[in-house]
């Protein structure tokens, strides 16, 4: 049976999906009713002439893709219910959805390859900067080579804006060196919510979901970045992520910690996680190290061991097992929540597969789960008191 998609349906649903991802409403049904009611009202008013804008919480969304002309300034009092789109500092119109792209389609890839020539020295620096980028971990060698060929170097100066909140997404960036503040504006106030310190990556969410930039990235020192254009990103990274999403989506939904998240939030987690495999006895994290990742056990078993400061000197160098983690359980969050070094070491028992999330994604996407993880710290303290008579190892972790 052949089913024909009505004209305009794809664009209509894309617009609604973008607004849901931007606003994350708790009541999806109520949000949908309000959204489509406003679209209908805008259409009805448009019949009288002029372009209208639908606004949610003061953030405008255009009801037509071509919106460069000035809105009608007639005397109709109902115009006061609508606000014109905010013009950003580069005078680029903020769109609600970009080019249509279905990563599940298996059509032949006919796009012309983007290649930015590089010296051997540049290629080495680029490979070093990209070696720990989780979005690249699941690429095969040919895909990774195409990505590296397409990346270009960008030098930045202090106070230079790399991306601006509200702008369209044009490039994905990998940090080679330099410090960069993550600044978010809300209710006419801007605040720094994080920092990239000589490593990391940013800009992927706007490219994945066709949404405006969610934050401003400002260089606070001189630095160097490697950029990847949106076409190459979506052709290779997004298509690869669609396959990964099919693999991990059901598993992520089953993780107890993540059940409190909205479906769209879990989807973003799937998009930024990578998989790592560890062999029997291999150390995954080491007590006293700086925390850089959060781990969820996909398969196998992980044992958590600690060297306690409350032991006698003879026992001080011996590690004591305090817990085991199995499928769906997580570890490595303690140091990220407390901003302290690793309080324990983790080892693989047999072959272990872990889903790994870097610290930047952890801070950005797991905020709603923070209360649960903080409650677990109390449980860890009780465990240590029962075993060693003190929880000092959590208060002052290290070797």
Coordinates of C-alpha atoms in Angstrom, one line a residue:
X1 CA 0.0 0.0 0.0
X2 CA 1.4 3.4 -1.0
X3 CA 1.1 6.2 1.6
X4 CA 1.5 9.8 0.4
X5 CA 2.7 12.3 2.9
X6 CA 0.6 15.5 2.7
X7 CA 2.5 18.6 1.5
X8 CA 3.8 20.7 4.5
X9 CA 3.4 17.9 7.1
X10 CA 7.2 17.3 7.4
X11 CA 7.9 21.0 7.9
X12 CA 5.0 21.4 10.3
X13 CA 6.2 18.6 12.6
X14 CA 9.9 19.7 12.3
X15 CA 8.9 23.1 13.5
X16 CA 7.0 21.7 16.5
X17 CA 9.9 19.3 17.3
X18 CA 12.4 22.1 17.4
X19 CA 10.2 24.2 19.7
X20 CA 9.9 21.2 22.1
X21 CA 13.7 20.7 22.1
X22 CA 14.2 24.4 22.8
X23 CA 11.7 24.7 25.6
X24 CA 11.5 21.2 27.1
X25 CA 7.9 21.6 28.3
X26 CA 6.7 19.3 31.1
X27 CA 3.3 19.1 29.5
X28 CA 3.8 18.0 25.9
X29 CA 0.1 17.8 25.1
X30 CA -0.6 21.3 26.5
X31 CA 2.4 22.7 24.7
X32 CA 1.3 21.1 21.4
X33 CA -2.2 22.5 21.8
X34 CA -0.9 26.0 22.4
X35 CA 1.7 25.7 19.7
X36 CA -0.8 24.6 16.9
X37 CA -3.5 27.1 18.1
X38 CA -1.0 29.9 17.7
X39 CA 0.0 28.7 14.3
X40 CA -3.7 28.5 13.3
X41 CA -4.3 32.1 14.6
X42 CA -1.2 33.3 12.7
X43 CA -2.5 31.7 9.5
X44 CA -6.0 33.2 9.9
X45 CA -4.6 36.7 10.6
X46 CA -2.2 36.3 7.7
X47 CA -5.2 35.9 5.4
X48 CA -5.7 39.6 5.9
X49 CA -2.1 40.3 4.7
X50 CA 1.3 40.6 6.3
X51 CA 3.6 38.1 8.0
X52 CA 3.1 37.0 11.6
X53 CA 5.4 35.6 14.2
X54 CA 4.6 32.9 16.8
X55 CA 6.2 33.5 20.1
X56 CA 6.8 31.2 23.1
X57 CA 8.1 32.7 26.4
X58 CA 9.3 35.8 24.5
X59 CA 11.4 33.7 22.0
X60 CA 10.1 34.3 18.4
X61 CA 9.6 31.6 15.9
X62 CA 8.8 32.5 12.3
X63 CA 5.9 30.9 10.6
X64 CA 7.4 31.3 7.2
X65 CA 11.0 30.5 6.1
X66 CA 11.3 33.6 4.0
X67 CA 11.2 36.5 6.5
X68 CA 13.6 39.2 5.4
X69 CA 10.9 41.8 4.7
X70 CA 9.6 44.0 7.5
X71 CA 6.4 42.9 9.2
X72 CA 3.1 44.7 8.6
X73 CA 2.9 47.7 10.9
X74 CA -0.9 48.2 10.5
X75 CA -3.2 49.5 13.1
X76 CA -4.6 46.1 14.0
X77 CA -4.4 45.9 17.8
X78 CA -3.9 42.1 17.6
X79 CA -0.4 42.8 16.3
X80 CA 0.7 43.6 19.9
X81 CA 0.5 39.8 20.6
X82 CA 3.4 39.2 18.3
X83 CA 7.1 40.1 18.4
X84 CA 9.4 40.4 15.4
X85 CA 12.4 38.0 15.3
X86 CA 15.4 39.1 17.3
X87 CA 18.2 40.2 15.0
X88 CA 21.6 38.9 16.2
X89 CA 24.9 40.7 16.1
X90 CA 25.7 39.3 12.7
X91 CA 22.3 40.2 11.3
X92 CA 21.6 36.6 10.4
X93 CA 18.1 35.4 10.6
X94 CA 17.5 32.7 13.2
X95 CA 15.7 29.8 11.5
X96 CA 13.7 27.1 13.2
X97 CA 14.8 24.4 10.8
X98 CA 17.5 24.0 8.3
X99 CA 17.9 21.7 5.3
X100 CA 15.9 18.5 5.3
X101 CA 18.1 15.5 6.2
X102 CA 17.1 12.0 7.0
X103 CA 20.1 10.1 8.4
X104 CA 18.3 6.8 8.2
X105 CA 18.1 7.0 4.4
X106 CA 20.7 4.8 2.7
X107 CA 20.8 6.7 -0.6
X108 CA 24.1 6.9 -2.4
X109 CA 26.4 9.6 -1.2
X110 CA 26.8 12.1 -4.1
X111 CA 27.9 15.1 -2.1
X112 CA 31.2 16.6 -3.1
X113 CA 33.9 16.0 -0.5
X114 CA 35.2 19.0 1.4
X115 CA 39.0 18.9 1.7
X116 CA 41.2 21.6 3.4
X117 CA 44.8 20.9 2.6
X118 CA 47.1 20.5 5.6
X119 CA 50.8 20.2 6.3
X120 CA 52.1 17.1 8.1
X121 CA 52.6 19.3 11.2
X122 CA 48.9 20.5 11.1
X123 CA 47.7 16.9 10.5
X124 CA 49.6 15.7 13.6
X125 CA 48.2 18.5 15.7
X126 CA 44.6 17.8 14.4
X127 CA 44.9 14.1 15.1
X128 CA 46.1 14.8 18.7
X129 CA 43.3 17.2 19.3
X130 CA 40.7 14.7 18.0
X131 CA 41.9 11.5 19.6
X132 CA 39.5 11.7 22.6
X133 CA 36.5 13.3 20.9
X134 CA 33.6 10.9 21.7
X135 CA 31.6 11.8 18.6
X136 CA 34.5 10.4 16.5
X137 CA 34.9 7.2 18.4
X138 CA 32.4 5.2 16.4
X139 CA 33.6 6.3 13.0
X140 CA 35.3 3.8 10.8
X141 CA 38.8 4.6 9.4
X142 CA 37.4 5.9 6.1
X143 CA 34.8 8.1 7.8
X144 CA 37.4 9.5 10.2
X145 CA 39.8 10.3 7.4
X146 CA 37.0 12.2 5.5
X147 CA 36.2 14.2 8.7
X148 CA 39.9 15.1 9.3
X149 CA 40.3 16.1 5.6
X150 CA 37.3 18.4 5.9
X151 CA 38.4 20.2 9.1
X152 CA 40.0 23.6 9.0
X153 CA 42.1 25.5 11.5
X154 CA 40.8 28.7 13.2
X155 CA 43.0 30.9 15.4
X156 CA 41.2 33.0 18.0
X157 CA 42.1 36.0 20.2
X158 CA 41.1 36.9 23.7
X159 CA 37.4 38.0 24.0
X160 CA 36.6 36.7 20.5
X161 CA 33.2 35.1 20.2
X162 CA 33.5 31.7 18.5
X163 CA 29.7 31.2 18.4
X164 CA 26.8 33.2 19.8
X165 CA 23.7 32.1 21.5
X166 CA 20.7 32.3 19.1
X167 CA 22.8 32.0 15.9
X168 CA 22.3 29.3 13.3
X169 CA 24.7 26.4 13.7
X170 CA 27.4 26.5 11.0
X171 CA 30.4 24.6 12.3
X172 CA 31.3 22.0 14.9
X173 CA 34.5 22.9 16.8
X174 CA 37.3 20.8 18.5
X175 CA 39.6 22.7 20.9
X176 CA 43.3 22.3 20.3
X177 CA 44.4 24.9 22.8
X178 CA 43.2 27.9 24.8
X179 CA 40.5 28.7 27.4
X180 CA 36.9 29.3 26.4
X181 CA 34.0 30.4 28.6
X182 CA 30.5 29.0 28.1
X183 CA 28.1 31.8 28.6
X184 CA 24.3 31.5 28.7
X185 CA 21.9 34.5 28.6
X186 CA 18.5 34.1 30.3
X187 CA 16.1 36.8 31.6
X188 CA 18.4 39.5 30.3
X189 CA 21.3 38.2 32.4
X190 CA 24.4 36.4 31.2
X191 CA 26.3 33.9 33.3
X192 CA 29.3 31.6 32.7
X193 CA 28.2 28.0 33.2
X194 CA 31.4 26.2 32.3
X195 CA 34.8 26.4 30.6
X196 CA 36.8 24.4 28.0
X197 CA 40.4 24.2 29.1
X198 CA 42.7 23.2 26.2
X199 CA 40.5 20.3 25.2
X200 CA 37.0 19.3 24.4
X201 CA 34.5 20.1 21.6
X202 CA 31.3 22.1 21.2
X203 CA 28.6 23.2 18.7
X204 CA 27.2 19.7 17.9
X205 CA 23.7 20.1 19.3
X206 CA 22.7 23.0 17.0
X207 CA 23.8 20.9 14.0
X208 CA 22.2 17.7 15.2
X209 CA 18.8 19.2 16.0
X210 CA 18.6 22.2 13.6
X211 CA 18.2 24.5 16.6
X212 CA 19.8 27.9 17.3
X213 CA 23.0 27.9 19.4
X214 CA 22.2 27.3 23.0
X215 CA 25.2 29.2 24.4
X216 CA 27.9 31.7 23.6
X217 CA 31.5 30.5 23.5
X218 CA 34.0 33.3 24.2
X219 CA 37.8 32.8 24.0
X220 CA 39.5 34.1 27.2
X221 CA 43.0 33.5 25.9
X222 CA 44.7 33.1 22.5
X223 CA 43.9 29.7 21.1
X224 CA 43.4 27.4 18.2
X225 CA 40.3 25.4 17.1
X226 CA 39.5 22.9 14.4
X227 CA 36.2 23.4 12.6
X228 CA 34.0 21.0 10.7
X229 CA 31.3 22.4 8.4
X230 CA 27.7 21.5 9.0
X231 CA 27.3 19.6 5.7
X232 CA 30.1 17.2 6.4
X233 CA 29.1 16.9 10.0
X234 CA 25.5 15.9 9.1
X235 CA 26.5 13.7 6.2
X236 CA 29.0 11.6 8.3
X237 CA 28.6 12.2 12.0
X238 CA 24.8 12.5 12.1
X239 CA 24.3 9.5 9.9
X240 CA 26.7 7.4 12.0
X241 CA 24.9 8.7 15.2
X242 CA 21.5 7.5 13.8
X243 CA 22.9 4.0 13.6
X244 CA 24.3 4.3 17.1
X245 CA 21.0 5.7 18.4
X246 CA 19.2 2.5 17.2
X247 CA 21.8 0.5 19.1
X248 CA 21.7 2.4 22.4
X249 CA 18.3 4.0 22.7
X250 CA 16.5 1.1 24.4
X251 CA 19.5 0.5 26.7
X252 CA 19.6 4.1 27.8
X253 CA 15.9 4.1 28.6
X254 CA 16.5 1.1 30.9
X255 CA 19.1 2.9 33.0
X256 CA 17.4 3.8 36.3
X257 CA 19.4 7.0 36.8
X258 CA 18.1 8.4 33.4
X259 CA 14.4 7.5 33.8
X260 CA 13.7 10.9 35.2
X261 CA 14.8 12.6 32.0
X262 CA 12.5 13.5 29.1
X263 CA 12.8 11.4 26.0
X264 CA 14.5 14.3 24.1
X265 CA 17.1 14.6 26.9
X266 CA 17.9 10.9 26.7
X267 CA 18.2 11.2 22.9
X268 CA 20.8 13.8 23.4
X269 CA 22.7 11.6 25.7
X270 CA 22.7 8.8 23.1
X271 CA 24.2 11.3 20.6
X272 CA 27.2 12.2 22.7
X273 CA 28.2 8.9 24.4
X274 CA 31.0 6.7 23.1
X275 CA 31.7 3.0 23.8
X276 CA 34.9 1.7 25.3
X277 CA 35.9 -2.0 25.8
X278 CA 38.1 -3.1 28.7
X279 CA 39.7 -6.5 29.2
X280 CA 39.8 -8.5 32.4
X281 CA 41.8 -6.7 35.1
X282 CA 42.3 -3.5 33.1
X283 CA 42.1 -0.4 35.2
X284 CA 39.3 2.0 34.0
X285 CA 39.8 4.9 36.4
X286 CA 42.5 5.4 39.0
X287 CA 42.2 6.8 42.5
X288 CA 43.6 10.3 42.8
X289 CA 43.3 11.1 39.1
X290 CA 41.5 14.1 37.8
X291 CA 38.0 13.2 36.6
X292 CA 37.2 13.6 32.9
X293 CA 34.5 11.0 32.2
X294 CA 31.3 9.4 33.5
X295 CA 30.7 5.7 32.9
X296 CA 27.6 3.4 32.5
X297 CA 28.2 -0.3 32.4
X298 CA 26.7 -1.7 29.1
X299 CA 27.9 -5.3 29.7
X300 CA 30.2 -7.2 32.1
X301 CA 31.1 -6.3 35.6
X302 CA 33.3 -3.6 37.2
X303 CA 34.8 -3.7 40.7
X304 CA 35.4 -0.6 42.7
X305 CA 38.5 -0.6 45.0
X306 CA 39.9 2.0 47.4
X307 CA 43.1 2.7 49.3
X308 CA 41.9 4.1 52.6
X309 CA 43.8 6.7 54.6
X310 CA 42.2 5.2 57.8
X311 CA 44.1 1.9 57.4
X312 CA 47.3 1.1 59.3
X313 CA 50.5 1.8 57.5
X314 CA 51.0 -1.9 56.7
X315 CA 47.6 -1.9 54.9
X316 CA 47.9 1.5 53.4
X317 CA 49.0 0.3 49.9
X318 CA 46.4 -2.4 49.7
X319 CA 43.2 -1.8 47.7
X320 CA 40.0 -2.9 49.3
X321 CA 36.9 -3.8 47.2
X322 CA 33.9 -1.7 48.2
X323 CA 31.4 -2.3 45.4
X324 CA 30.6 -3.9 42.1
X325 CA 28.7 -2.4 39.2
X326 CA 26.7 -4.4 36.6
X327 CA 24.7 -3.7 33.4
X328 CA 22.8 -0.4 33.7
X329 CA 24.8 0.8 36.8
X330 CA 27.1 3.8 36.6
X331 CA 30.4 5.0 38.2
X332 CA 32.8 7.9 38.0
X333 CA 30.2 10.5 38.8
X334 CA 31.4 11.2 42.3
X335 CA 34.5 13.2 41.3
X336 CA 32.4 15.1 38.7
X337 CA 29.7 16.1 41.2
X338 CA 32.2 17.1 44.0
X339 CA 34.9 18.5 41.7
X340 CA 37.5 16.5 43.5
X341 CA 40.0 13.8 42.3
X342 CA 38.9 10.2 41.9
X343 CA 38.0 8.7 45.3
X344 CA 38.5 5.1 44.1
X345 CA 39.8 2.9 41.3
X346 CA 37.7 0.8 38.9
X347 CA 38.8 -2.4 37.3
X348 CA 37.2 -4.7 34.6
X349 CA 36.1 -8.1 35.7
X350 CA 36.2 -10.1 32.5
X351 CA 35.5 -8.2 29.3
X352 CA 33.6 -5.0 30.0
X353 CA 31.8 -2.6 27.7
X354 CA 31.1 0.9 29.1
X355 CA 29.3 3.9 27.6
X356 CA 31.4 6.9 28.3
X357 CA 30.4 10.6 28.5
X358 CA 32.9 13.4 28.8
X359 CA 32.8 16.0 31.6
X360 CA 31.4 18.8 29.4
X361 CA 28.5 16.6 28.2
X362 CA 27.9 15.4 31.8
X363 CA 27.5 18.9 33.1
X364 CA 25.4 20.0 30.2
X365 CA 23.0 17.1 30.0
X366 CA 22.8 15.4 33.4
X367 CA 21.7 18.4 35.5
X368 CA 18.3 16.9 36.1
X369 CA 19.9 13.8 37.6
X370 CA 22.3 15.7 39.9
X371 CA 20.0 15.4 43.0
X372 CA 19.9 11.6 42.6
X373 CA 23.7 11.4 42.4
X374 CA 24.2 13.7 45.4
X375 CA 21.9 11.4 47.4
X376 CA 24.1 8.5 46.4
X377 CA 27.1 10.3 48.0
X378 CA 25.4 9.9 51.4
X379 CA 25.1 6.1 50.6
X380 CA 28.9 6.0 49.7
X381 CA 29.7 7.7 53.0
X382 CA 27.7 5.2 55.0
X383 CA 29.5 2.4 53.2
X384 CA 32.9 3.8 54.1
X385 CA 32.0 4.4 57.7
X386 CA 30.7 0.8 58.0
X387 CA 34.0 -0.6 56.5
X388 CA 36.7 1.8 57.8
X389 CA 35.0 3.8 60.6
X390 CA 35.4 7.0 58.7
X391 CA 34.3 8.7 55.4
X392 CA 37.5 10.8 55.2
X393 CA 38.3 9.2 51.8
X394 CA 35.4 10.9 50.2
X395 CA 36.1 14.3 51.9
X396 CA 39.8 14.2 50.9
X397 CA 40.3 11.7 48.1
X398 CA 43.6 10.8 46.5
X399 CA 46.4 8.3 46.7

